[in-house]
Coordinates of C-alpha atoms in Angstrom, one line a residue:
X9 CA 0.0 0.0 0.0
X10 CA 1.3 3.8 -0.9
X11 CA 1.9 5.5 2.5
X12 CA 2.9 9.0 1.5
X13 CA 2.2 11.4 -1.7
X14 CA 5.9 11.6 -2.6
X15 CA 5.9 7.8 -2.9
X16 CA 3.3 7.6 -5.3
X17 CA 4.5 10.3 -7.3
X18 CA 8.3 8.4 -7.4
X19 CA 6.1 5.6 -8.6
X20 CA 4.0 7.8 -11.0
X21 CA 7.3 8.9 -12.6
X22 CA 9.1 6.0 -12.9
X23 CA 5.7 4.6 -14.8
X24 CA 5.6 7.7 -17.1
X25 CA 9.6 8.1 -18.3
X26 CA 9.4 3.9 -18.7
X27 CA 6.2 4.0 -21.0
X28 CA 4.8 7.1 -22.2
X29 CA 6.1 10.1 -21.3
X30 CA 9.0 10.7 -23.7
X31 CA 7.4 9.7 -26.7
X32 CA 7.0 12.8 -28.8
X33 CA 4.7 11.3 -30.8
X34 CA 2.2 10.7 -28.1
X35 CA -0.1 13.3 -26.5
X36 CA 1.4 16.4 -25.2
X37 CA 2.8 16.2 -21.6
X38 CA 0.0 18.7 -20.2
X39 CA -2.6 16.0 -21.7
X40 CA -0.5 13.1 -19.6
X41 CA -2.1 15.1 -16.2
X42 CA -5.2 12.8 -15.9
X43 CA -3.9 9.4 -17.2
X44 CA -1.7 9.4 -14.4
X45 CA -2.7 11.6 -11.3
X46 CA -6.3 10.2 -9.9
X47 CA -8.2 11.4 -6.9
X48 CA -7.8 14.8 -7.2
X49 CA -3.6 14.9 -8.4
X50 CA -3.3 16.8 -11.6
X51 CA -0.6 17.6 -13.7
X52 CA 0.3 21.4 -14.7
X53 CA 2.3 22.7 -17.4
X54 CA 4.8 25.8 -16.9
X55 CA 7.2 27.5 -18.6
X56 CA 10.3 29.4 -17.7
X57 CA 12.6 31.8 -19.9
X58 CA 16.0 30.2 -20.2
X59 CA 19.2 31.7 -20.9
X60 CA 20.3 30.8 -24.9
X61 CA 23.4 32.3 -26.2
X62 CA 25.6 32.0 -29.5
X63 CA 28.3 29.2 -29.2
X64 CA 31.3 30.2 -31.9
X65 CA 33.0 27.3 -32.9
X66 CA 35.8 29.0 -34.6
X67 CA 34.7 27.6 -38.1
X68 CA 36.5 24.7 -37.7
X69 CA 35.4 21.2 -37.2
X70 CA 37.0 17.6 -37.8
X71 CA 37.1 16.5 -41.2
X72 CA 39.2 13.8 -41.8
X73 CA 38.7 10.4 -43.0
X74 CA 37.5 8.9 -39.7
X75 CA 35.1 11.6 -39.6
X76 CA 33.6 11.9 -43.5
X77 CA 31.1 9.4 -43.8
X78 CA 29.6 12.1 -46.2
X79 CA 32.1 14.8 -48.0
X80 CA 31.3 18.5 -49.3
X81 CA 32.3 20.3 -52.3
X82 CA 31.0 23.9 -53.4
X83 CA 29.9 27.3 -52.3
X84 CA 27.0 29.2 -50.8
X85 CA 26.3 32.6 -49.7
X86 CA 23.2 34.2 -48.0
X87 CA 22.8 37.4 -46.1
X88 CA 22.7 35.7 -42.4
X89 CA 25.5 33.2 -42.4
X90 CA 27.7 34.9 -45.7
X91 CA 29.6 32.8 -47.4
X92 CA 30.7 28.8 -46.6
X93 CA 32.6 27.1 -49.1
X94 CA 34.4 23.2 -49.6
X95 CA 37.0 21.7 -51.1
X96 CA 37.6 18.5 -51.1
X97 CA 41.5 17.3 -50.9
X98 CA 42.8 13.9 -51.0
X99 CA 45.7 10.9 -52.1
X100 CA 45.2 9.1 -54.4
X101 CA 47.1 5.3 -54.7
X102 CA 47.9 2.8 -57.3
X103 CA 45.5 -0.3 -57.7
X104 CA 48.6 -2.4 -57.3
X105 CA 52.6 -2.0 -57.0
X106 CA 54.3 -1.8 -59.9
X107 CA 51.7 -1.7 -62.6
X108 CA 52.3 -3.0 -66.1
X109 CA 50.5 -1.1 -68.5
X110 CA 51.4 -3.5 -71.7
X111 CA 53.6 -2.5 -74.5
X112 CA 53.5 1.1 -76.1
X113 CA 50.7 1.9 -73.6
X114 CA 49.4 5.7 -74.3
X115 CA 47.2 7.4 -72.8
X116 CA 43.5 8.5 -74.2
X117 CA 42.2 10.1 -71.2
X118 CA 41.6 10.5 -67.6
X119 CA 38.8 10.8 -65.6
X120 CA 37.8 11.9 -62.0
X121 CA 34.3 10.5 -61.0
X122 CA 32.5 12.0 -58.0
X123 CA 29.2 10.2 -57.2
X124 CA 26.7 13.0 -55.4
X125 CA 23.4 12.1 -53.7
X126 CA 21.0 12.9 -56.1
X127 CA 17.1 12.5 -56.3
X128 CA 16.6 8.9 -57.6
X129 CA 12.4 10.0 -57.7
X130 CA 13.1 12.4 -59.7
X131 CA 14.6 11.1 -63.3
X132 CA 13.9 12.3 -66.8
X133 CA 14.8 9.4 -69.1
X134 CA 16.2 9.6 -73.1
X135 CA 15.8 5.9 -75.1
X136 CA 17.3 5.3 -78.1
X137 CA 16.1 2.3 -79.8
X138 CA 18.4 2.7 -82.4
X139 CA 21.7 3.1 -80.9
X140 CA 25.0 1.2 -82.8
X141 CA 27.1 0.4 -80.0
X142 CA 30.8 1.2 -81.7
X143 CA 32.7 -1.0 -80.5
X144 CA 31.6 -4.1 -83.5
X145 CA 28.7 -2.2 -84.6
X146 CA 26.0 -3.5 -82.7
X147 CA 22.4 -2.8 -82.9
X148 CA 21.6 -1.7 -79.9
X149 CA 19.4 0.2 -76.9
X150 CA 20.8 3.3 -75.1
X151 CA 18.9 4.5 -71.9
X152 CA 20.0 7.7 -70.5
X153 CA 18.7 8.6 -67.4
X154 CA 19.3 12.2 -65.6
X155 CA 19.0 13.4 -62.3
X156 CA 19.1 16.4 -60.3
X157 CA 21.6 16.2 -57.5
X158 CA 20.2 17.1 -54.2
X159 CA 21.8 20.5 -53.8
X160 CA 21.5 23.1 -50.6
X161 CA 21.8 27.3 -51.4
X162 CA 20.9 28.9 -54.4
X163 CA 19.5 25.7 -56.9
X164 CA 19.3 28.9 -59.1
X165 CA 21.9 31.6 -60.1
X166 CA 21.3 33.3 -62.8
X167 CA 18.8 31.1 -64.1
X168 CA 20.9 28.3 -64.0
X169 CA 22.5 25.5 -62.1
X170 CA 26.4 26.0 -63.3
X171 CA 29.4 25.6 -61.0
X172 CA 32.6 25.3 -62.4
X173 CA 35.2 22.1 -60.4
X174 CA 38.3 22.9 -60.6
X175 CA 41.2 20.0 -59.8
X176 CA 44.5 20.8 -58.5
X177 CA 47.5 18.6 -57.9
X178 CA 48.4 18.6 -54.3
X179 CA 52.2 19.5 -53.5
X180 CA 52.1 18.7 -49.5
X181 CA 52.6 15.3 -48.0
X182 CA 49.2 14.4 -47.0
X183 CA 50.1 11.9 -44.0
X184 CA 48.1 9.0 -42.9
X185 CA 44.0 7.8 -43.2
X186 CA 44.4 7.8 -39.6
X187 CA 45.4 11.4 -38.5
X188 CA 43.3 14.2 -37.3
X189 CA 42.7 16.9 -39.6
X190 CA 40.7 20.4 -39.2
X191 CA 38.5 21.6 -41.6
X192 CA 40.8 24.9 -41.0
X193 CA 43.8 23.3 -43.0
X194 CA 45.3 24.4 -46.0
X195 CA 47.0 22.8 -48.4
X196 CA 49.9 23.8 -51.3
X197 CA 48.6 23.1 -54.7
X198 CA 50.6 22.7 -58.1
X199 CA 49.2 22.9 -61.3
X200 CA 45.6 22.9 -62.6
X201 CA 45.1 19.2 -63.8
X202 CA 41.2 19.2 -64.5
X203 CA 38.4 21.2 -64.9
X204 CA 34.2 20.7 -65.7
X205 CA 31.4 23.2 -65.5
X206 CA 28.6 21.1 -63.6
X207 CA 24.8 21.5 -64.6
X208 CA 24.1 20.1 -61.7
X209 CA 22.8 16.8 -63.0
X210 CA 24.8 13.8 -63.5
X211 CA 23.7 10.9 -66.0
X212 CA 23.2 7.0 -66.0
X213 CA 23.5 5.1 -69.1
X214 CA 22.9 1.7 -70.0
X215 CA 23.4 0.2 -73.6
X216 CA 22.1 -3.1 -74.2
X217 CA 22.0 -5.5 -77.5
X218 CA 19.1 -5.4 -79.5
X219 CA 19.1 -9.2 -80.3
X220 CA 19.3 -10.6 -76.5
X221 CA 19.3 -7.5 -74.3
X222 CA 22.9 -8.4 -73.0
X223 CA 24.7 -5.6 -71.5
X224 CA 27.2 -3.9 -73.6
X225 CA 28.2 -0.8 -71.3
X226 CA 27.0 1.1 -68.1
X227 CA 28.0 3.8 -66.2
X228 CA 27.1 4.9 -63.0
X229 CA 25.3 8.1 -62.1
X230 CA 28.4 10.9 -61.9
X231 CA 29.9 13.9 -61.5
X232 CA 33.0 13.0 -64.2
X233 CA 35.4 16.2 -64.4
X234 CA 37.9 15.3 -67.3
X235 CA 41.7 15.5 -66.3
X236 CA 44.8 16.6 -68.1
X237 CA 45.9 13.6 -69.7
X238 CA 49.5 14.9 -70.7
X239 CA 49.7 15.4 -66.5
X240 CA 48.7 11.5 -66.5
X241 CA 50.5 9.9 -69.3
X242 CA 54.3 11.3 -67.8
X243 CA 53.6 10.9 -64.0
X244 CA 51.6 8.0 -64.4
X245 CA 51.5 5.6 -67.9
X246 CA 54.9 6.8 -68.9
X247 CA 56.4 6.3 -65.4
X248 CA 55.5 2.3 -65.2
X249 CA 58.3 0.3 -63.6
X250 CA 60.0 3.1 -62.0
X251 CA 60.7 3.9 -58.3
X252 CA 57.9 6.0 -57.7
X253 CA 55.2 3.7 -58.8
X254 CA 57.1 0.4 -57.3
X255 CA 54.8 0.2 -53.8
X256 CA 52.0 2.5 -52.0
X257 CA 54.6 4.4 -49.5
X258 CA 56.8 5.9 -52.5
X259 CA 53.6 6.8 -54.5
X260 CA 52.1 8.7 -52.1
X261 CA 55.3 10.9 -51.9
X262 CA 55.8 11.1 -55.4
X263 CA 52.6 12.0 -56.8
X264 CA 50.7 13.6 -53.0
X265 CA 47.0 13.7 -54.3
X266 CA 44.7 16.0 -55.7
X267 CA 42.2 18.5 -54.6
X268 CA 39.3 19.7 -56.1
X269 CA 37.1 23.0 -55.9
X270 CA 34.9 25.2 -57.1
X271 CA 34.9 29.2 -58.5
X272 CA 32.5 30.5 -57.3
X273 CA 31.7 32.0 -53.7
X274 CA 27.5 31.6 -54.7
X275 CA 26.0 28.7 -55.6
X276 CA 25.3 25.5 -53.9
X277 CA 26.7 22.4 -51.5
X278 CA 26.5 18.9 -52.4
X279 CA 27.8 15.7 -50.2
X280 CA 29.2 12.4 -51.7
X281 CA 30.4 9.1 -50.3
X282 CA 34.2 10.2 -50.3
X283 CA 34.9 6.0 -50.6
X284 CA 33.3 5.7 -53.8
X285 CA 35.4 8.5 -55.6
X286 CA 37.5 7.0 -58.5
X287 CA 40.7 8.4 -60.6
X288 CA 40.7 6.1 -63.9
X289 CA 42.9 6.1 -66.6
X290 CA 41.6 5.1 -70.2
X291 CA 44.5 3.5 -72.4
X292 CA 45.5 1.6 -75.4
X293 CA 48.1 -0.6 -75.5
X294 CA 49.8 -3.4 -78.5
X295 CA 48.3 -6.9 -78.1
X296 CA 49.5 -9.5 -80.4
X297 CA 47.6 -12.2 -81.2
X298 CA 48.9 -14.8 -84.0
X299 CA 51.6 -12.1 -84.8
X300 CA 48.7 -9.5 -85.6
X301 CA 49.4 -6.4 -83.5
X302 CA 46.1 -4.6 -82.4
X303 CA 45.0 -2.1 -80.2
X304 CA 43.4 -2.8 -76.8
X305 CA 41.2 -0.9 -75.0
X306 CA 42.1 -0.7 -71.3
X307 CA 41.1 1.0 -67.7
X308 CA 43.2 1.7 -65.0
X309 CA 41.3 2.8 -61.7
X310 CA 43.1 4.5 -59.1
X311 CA 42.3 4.0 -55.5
X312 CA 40.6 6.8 -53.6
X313 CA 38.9 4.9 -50.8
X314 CA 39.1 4.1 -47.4
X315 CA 42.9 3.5 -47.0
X316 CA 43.6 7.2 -48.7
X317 CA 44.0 10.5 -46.4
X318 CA 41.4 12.8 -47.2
X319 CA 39.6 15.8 -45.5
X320 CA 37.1 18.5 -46.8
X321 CA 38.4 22.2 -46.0
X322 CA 36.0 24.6 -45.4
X323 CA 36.4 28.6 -45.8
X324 CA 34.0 31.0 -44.5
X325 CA 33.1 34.4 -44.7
X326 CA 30.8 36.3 -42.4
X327 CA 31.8 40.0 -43.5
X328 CA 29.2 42.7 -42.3
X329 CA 26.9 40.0 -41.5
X330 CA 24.3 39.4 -38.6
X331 CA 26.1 36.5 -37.4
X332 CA 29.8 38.2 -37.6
X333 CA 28.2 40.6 -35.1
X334 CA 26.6 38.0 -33.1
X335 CA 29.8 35.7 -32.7
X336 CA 31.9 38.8 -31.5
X337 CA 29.2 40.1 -29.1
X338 CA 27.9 36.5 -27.8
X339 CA 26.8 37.0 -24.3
X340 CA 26.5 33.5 -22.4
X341 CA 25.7 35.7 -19.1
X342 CA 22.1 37.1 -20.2
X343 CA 21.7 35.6 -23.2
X344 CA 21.8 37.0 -27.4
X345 CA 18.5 37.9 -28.8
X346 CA 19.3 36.1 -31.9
X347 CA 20.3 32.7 -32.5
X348 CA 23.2 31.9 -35.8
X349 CA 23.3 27.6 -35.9
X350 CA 25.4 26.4 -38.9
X351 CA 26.5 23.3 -39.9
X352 CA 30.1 21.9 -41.4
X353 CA 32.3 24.2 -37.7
X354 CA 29.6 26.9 -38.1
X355 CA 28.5 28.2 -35.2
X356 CA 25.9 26.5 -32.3
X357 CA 23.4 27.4 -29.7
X358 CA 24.3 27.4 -26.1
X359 CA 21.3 26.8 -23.5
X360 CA 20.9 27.4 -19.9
X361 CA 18.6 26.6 -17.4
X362 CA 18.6 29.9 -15.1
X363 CA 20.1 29.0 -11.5
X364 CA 17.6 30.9 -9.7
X365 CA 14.7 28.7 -11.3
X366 CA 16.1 25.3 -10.8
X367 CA 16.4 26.6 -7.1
X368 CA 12.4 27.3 -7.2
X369 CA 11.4 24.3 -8.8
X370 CA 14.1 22.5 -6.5
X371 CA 12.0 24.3 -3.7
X372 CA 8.9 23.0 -5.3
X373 CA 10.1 19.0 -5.1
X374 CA 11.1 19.3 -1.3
X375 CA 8.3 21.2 0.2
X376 CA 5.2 20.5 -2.6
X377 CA 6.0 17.1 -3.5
X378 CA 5.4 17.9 -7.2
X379 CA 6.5 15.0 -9.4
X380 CA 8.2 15.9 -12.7
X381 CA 6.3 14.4 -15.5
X382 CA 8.7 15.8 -18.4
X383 CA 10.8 18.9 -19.4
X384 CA 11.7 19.9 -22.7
X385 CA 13.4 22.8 -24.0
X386 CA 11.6 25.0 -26.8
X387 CA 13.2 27.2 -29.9
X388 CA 11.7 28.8 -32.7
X389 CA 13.4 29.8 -35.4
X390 CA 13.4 34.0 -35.9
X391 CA 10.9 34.9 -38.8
X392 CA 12.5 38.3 -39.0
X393 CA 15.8 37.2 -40.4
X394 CA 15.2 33.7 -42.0
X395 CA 12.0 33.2 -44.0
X396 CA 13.1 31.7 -46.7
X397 CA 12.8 28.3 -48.9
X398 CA 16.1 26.7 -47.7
X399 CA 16.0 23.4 -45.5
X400 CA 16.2 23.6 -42.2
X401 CA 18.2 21.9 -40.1
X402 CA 16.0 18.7 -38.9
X403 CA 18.1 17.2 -35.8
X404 CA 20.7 18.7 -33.3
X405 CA 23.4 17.1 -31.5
X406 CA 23.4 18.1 -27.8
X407 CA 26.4 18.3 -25.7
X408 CA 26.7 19.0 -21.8
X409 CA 29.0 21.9 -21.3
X410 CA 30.4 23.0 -17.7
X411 CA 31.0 26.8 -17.8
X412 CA 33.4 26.6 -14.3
X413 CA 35.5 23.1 -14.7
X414 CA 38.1 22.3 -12.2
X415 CA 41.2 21.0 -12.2
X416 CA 41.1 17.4 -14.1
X417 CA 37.4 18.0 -15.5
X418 CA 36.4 18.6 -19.3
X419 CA 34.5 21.4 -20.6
X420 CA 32.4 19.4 -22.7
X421 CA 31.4 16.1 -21.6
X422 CA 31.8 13.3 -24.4
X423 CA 28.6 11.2 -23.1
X424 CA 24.6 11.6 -24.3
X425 CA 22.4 13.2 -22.2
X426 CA 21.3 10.7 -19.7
X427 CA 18.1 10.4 -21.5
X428 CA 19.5 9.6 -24.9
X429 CA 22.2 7.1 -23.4
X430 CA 18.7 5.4 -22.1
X431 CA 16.1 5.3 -24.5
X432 CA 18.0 6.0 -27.6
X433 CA 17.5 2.3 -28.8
X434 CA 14.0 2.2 -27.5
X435 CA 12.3 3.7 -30.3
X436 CA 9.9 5.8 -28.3
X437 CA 11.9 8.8 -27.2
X438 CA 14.0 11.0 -29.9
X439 CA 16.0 14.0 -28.8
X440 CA 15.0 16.8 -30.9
X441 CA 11.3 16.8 -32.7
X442 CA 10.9 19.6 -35.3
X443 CA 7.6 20.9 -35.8
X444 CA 6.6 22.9 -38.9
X445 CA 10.5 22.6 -40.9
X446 CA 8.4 23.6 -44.5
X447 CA 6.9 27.1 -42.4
X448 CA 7.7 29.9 -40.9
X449 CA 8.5 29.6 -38.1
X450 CA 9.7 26.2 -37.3
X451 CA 10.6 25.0 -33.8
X452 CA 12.3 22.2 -32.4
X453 CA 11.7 20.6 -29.1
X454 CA 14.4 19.1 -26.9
X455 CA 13.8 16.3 -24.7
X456 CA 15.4 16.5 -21.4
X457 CA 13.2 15.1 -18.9
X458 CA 15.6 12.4 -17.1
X459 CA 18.1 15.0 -17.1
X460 CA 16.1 17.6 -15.5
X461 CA 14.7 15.5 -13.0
X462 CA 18.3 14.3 -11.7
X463 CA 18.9 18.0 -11.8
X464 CA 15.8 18.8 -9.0
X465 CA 15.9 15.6 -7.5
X466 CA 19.1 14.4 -7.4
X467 CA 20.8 17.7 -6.7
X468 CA 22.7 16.9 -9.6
X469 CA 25.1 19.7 -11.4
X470 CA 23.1 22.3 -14.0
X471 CA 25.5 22.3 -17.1
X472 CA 24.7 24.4 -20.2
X473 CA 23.5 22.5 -22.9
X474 CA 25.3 23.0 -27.1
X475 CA 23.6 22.2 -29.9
X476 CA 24.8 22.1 -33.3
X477 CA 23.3 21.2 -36.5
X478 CA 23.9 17.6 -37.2
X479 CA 22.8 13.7 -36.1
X480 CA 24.3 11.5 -33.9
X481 CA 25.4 8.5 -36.6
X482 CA 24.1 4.9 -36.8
X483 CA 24.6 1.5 -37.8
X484 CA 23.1 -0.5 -40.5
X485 CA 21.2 -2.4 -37.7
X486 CA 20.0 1.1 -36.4
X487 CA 22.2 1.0 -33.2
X488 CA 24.2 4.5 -32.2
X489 CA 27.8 4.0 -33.3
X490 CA 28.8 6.4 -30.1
X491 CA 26.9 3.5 -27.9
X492 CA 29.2 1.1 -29.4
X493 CA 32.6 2.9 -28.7
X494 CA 32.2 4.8 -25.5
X495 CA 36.0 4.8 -24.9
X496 CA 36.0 7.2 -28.0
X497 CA 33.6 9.5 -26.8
X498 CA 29.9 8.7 -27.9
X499 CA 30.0 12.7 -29.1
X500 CA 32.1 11.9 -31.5
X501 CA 29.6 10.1 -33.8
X502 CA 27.8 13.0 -35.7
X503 CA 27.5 14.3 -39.0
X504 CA 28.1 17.7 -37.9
X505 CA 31.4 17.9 -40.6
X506 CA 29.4 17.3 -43.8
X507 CA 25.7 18.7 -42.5
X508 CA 25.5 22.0 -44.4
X509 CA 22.0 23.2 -43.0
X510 CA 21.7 26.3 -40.7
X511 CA 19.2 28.5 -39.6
X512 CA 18.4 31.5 -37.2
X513 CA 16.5 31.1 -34.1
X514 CA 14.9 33.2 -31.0
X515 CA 17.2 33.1 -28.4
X516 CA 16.6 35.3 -25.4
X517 CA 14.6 38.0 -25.7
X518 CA 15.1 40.6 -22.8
X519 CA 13.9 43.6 -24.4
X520 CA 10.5 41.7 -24.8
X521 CA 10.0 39.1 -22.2
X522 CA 6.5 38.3 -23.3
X523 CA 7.7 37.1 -26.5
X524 CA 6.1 33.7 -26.8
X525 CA 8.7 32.7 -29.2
X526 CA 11.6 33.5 -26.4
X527 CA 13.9 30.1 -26.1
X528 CA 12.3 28.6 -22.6
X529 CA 11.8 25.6 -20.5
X530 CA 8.5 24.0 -20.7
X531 CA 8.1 21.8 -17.5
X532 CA 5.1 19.5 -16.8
X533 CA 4.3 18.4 -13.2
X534 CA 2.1 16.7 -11.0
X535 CA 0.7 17.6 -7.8
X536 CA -1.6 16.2 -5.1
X537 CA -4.6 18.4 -4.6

């Protein structure tokens, strides 16, 4: 039997965080009230304004190979954020030591093949049923089908979709797959060794016989940027058998990578799996066959996956910008009115729960017995400054930060919020719900409830809370790669390098305290009438 109120509302809140109560697709908290407080107990929903300041992260970010599941390339400028653009640098390695390229091998041309994310749903397709495949003449079928890369910035400039790649050779030792690189980095470049101005599609084709349907030739949905194939045929074809090509260590010293780039400071960003970029050579070379010399048609891939060093460097610049006066007038004391969150090291959003209101609701817990059904933490973006048509971000990572550490603590911890490190697997509890991403405004809320209770009722410490735009990173069997490395630092495991979203949000309002769209605590408790 329940002897006091304060047990039956431990027991009321260990029912509601284990079933219902975190599940942002249920009911609102202030609807949870009569489902779980009976005979006169009912639940009330407050809201307290919280203390939300600018977080500069000195546009700089981690963006090395352990880090790039997803790379950037290109260039986009707005009158919030100003400008943010990628390049994309990385080695390139031999297929093999010591490749033989045949007798009298030369050269035809050289390719570099970037694969974006593009929209697979929406494909314009080009048949032609009357195709004669060259190679023997054959009557055959050739399919093209196009589609629009997913891009984020201005689809649009100047009517068109055009950015001009650039591809540079790379003069500095690029060093190891395995070592830390900022996004900050810069790197010597050589010669210009490729070039393509990019409509912004890229193209499958299929060719197959007429006769039997066999498959003659296909190619893969690209970004190809043609390459200099003088460059290629001396440092590469015409090199075969010497030093420099003889094993992976002496390659990568000779011939130190490549980087590629883009014009223009407008345009757009686009992400690609860095693994599945390719560097092929198209050759002939002498075959003889029953002392008939012919030419043969050959391909030589060069490896640009896993076991390359490669890293996306980002430039920004904020010049005259909202933001640029944000960052160098942050207050984390009161709080900025305005919010700046940008992806790939752009700046984040600090949040505070105010001391002297954790002491009142701590006073509530002690002396009214209240029992804390949930918290959550509110933003909205700011309709003044960004009303516009360009994605929003859709998630946040969210980082405990202690303002004050002392000796031998961190300033930012490397675990999940207590309620993430919980439920995360659970499937009834996300972190961060958006409401209302394709209007203006949007909001987000942020779950916190276990948190905040262990905060009131476990005296535990108050530490600001940093968001920035990006998603914690997953397995193919849905599991949280930071959950399955702690000793790394579940933090870690985000796409914050290669998320280019941003957006700008209400932070806290002091010249108009009323402001409904003010960033604030929204706390839902029970209490015995």
């Amino acid at each position: 039997m329940i002897r006091n109120i304060q047990e039956l509302f431990k027991i009321t809140a260990t029912l509601v965080i284990g079933s219902l109560i975190l599940v942002n697709c249920e009911p609102d908290a202030d609807q949870l009230g009569s489902q779980f407080f009976q005979d006169g107990a009912k639940g009330k929903e407050v809201s307290y304004p919280i203390i939300a300041y600018n977080s500069n992260n000195h546009d700089s970010i981690r963006t090395d190979a352990a880090r790039l599941q997803s790379a950037t390339l290109g260039a986009f400028s707005e009158s919030q954020f100003g400008m943010q653009k990628s390049a994309y640098v990385s080695q390139v390695r031999l297929s093999g030591a010591n490749p033989d390229f045949g007798t009298n091998a030369k050269l035809d041309s050289a390719v570099l093949v970037i694969k974006p994310q593009y929209a697979a749903d929406s494909v314009t397709t080009v048949t032609n049923d009357k195709y004669i495949y060259p190679e023997g003449a054959v009557p055959s079928k050739k399919v093209v089908s196009t589609y629009p890369v997913i891009k984020y910035g201005n689809t649009k400039i100047g009517g068109k979709t055009l950015l001009n790649f650039k591809v540079y050779e790379v003069t500095d030792f690029l060093g190891s797959n395995t070592d830390v690189v900022y996004s900050n980095k810069v790197v010597n470049t050589g010669a210009q060794i490729g070039a393509k101005t990019f409509d912004g599609n890229v193209h499958l084709v299929k060719v197959t016989k007429t006769s039997d349907n066999t498959v003659l030739f296909e190619r893969s949905a690209a970004l190809r940027i043609p390459l200099d194939s003088a460059f290629f045929a001396n440092q590469i074809i015409n090199k075969a058998s010497s030093p420099e090509l003889a094993d992976a260590a002496s390659f990568i010293r000779y011939f130190k990578g490549i980087k590629v780039s883009v014009d223009e400071n407008d345009g757009y960003l686009l992400n690609f799996d860095p693994t599945t970029t390719e560097l092929n050579l198209y050759y002939k070379n002498d075959k003889v066959t029953n002392g008939v010399t012919t030419r043969e048609q050959s391909v030589y891939m060069m490896n640009m996956g896993g076991s390359n060093a490669f890293f996306n460097q980002i430039a920004f610049n904020r010049t005259g910008t909202p933001s640029a006066t944000a960052l160098a007038t942050t207050n984390q004391i009161t709080g900025d009115a305005k919010l700046f969150a940008q992806g790939m090291g752009g700046p984040g959003i600090g949040l505070r729960v105010p001391a002297a209101d954790v002491a009142n609701i701590r006073t509530l817990f002690n002396n009214n017995k209240i029992g804390i059904i949930s918290a959550k933490i509110r933003i909205y973006t700011d309709v003044s400054s960004w009303s516009n048509n360009y994605a929003k971000p859709n998630y946040f990572v969210v980082r405990q930060r202690n303002l004050a550490p002392k000796p031998g603590e961190k300033e930012y911890l490397d675990n999940y919020l207590l309620d993430m490190s919980a439920l995360a697997g659970t499937g009834i509890y996300n972190l961060v719900k958006a409401y209302d991403l394709q209007k203006n405004p949007a909001y987000y809320d942020i779950g916190i409830t276990q948190t905040f209770k262990n905060i009131i009722e476990k005296q535990e410490r108050n530490y600001d809370l940093i968001l920035n735009v990006g998603a914690y990173t997953t397995d193919a069997g849905g599991n949280l790669v930071g959950s399955l490395y702690p000793s790394l630092g579940a933090q870690n495991f985000n796409t914050r390098s290669y998320t280019p979203n941003r957006a700008v949000l209400v932070g806290t309002d002091l010249t108009n305290p009323g402001n409904d769209k003010s960033a604030r605590l929204i706390l839902t408790y029970g209490q015995k009438q």
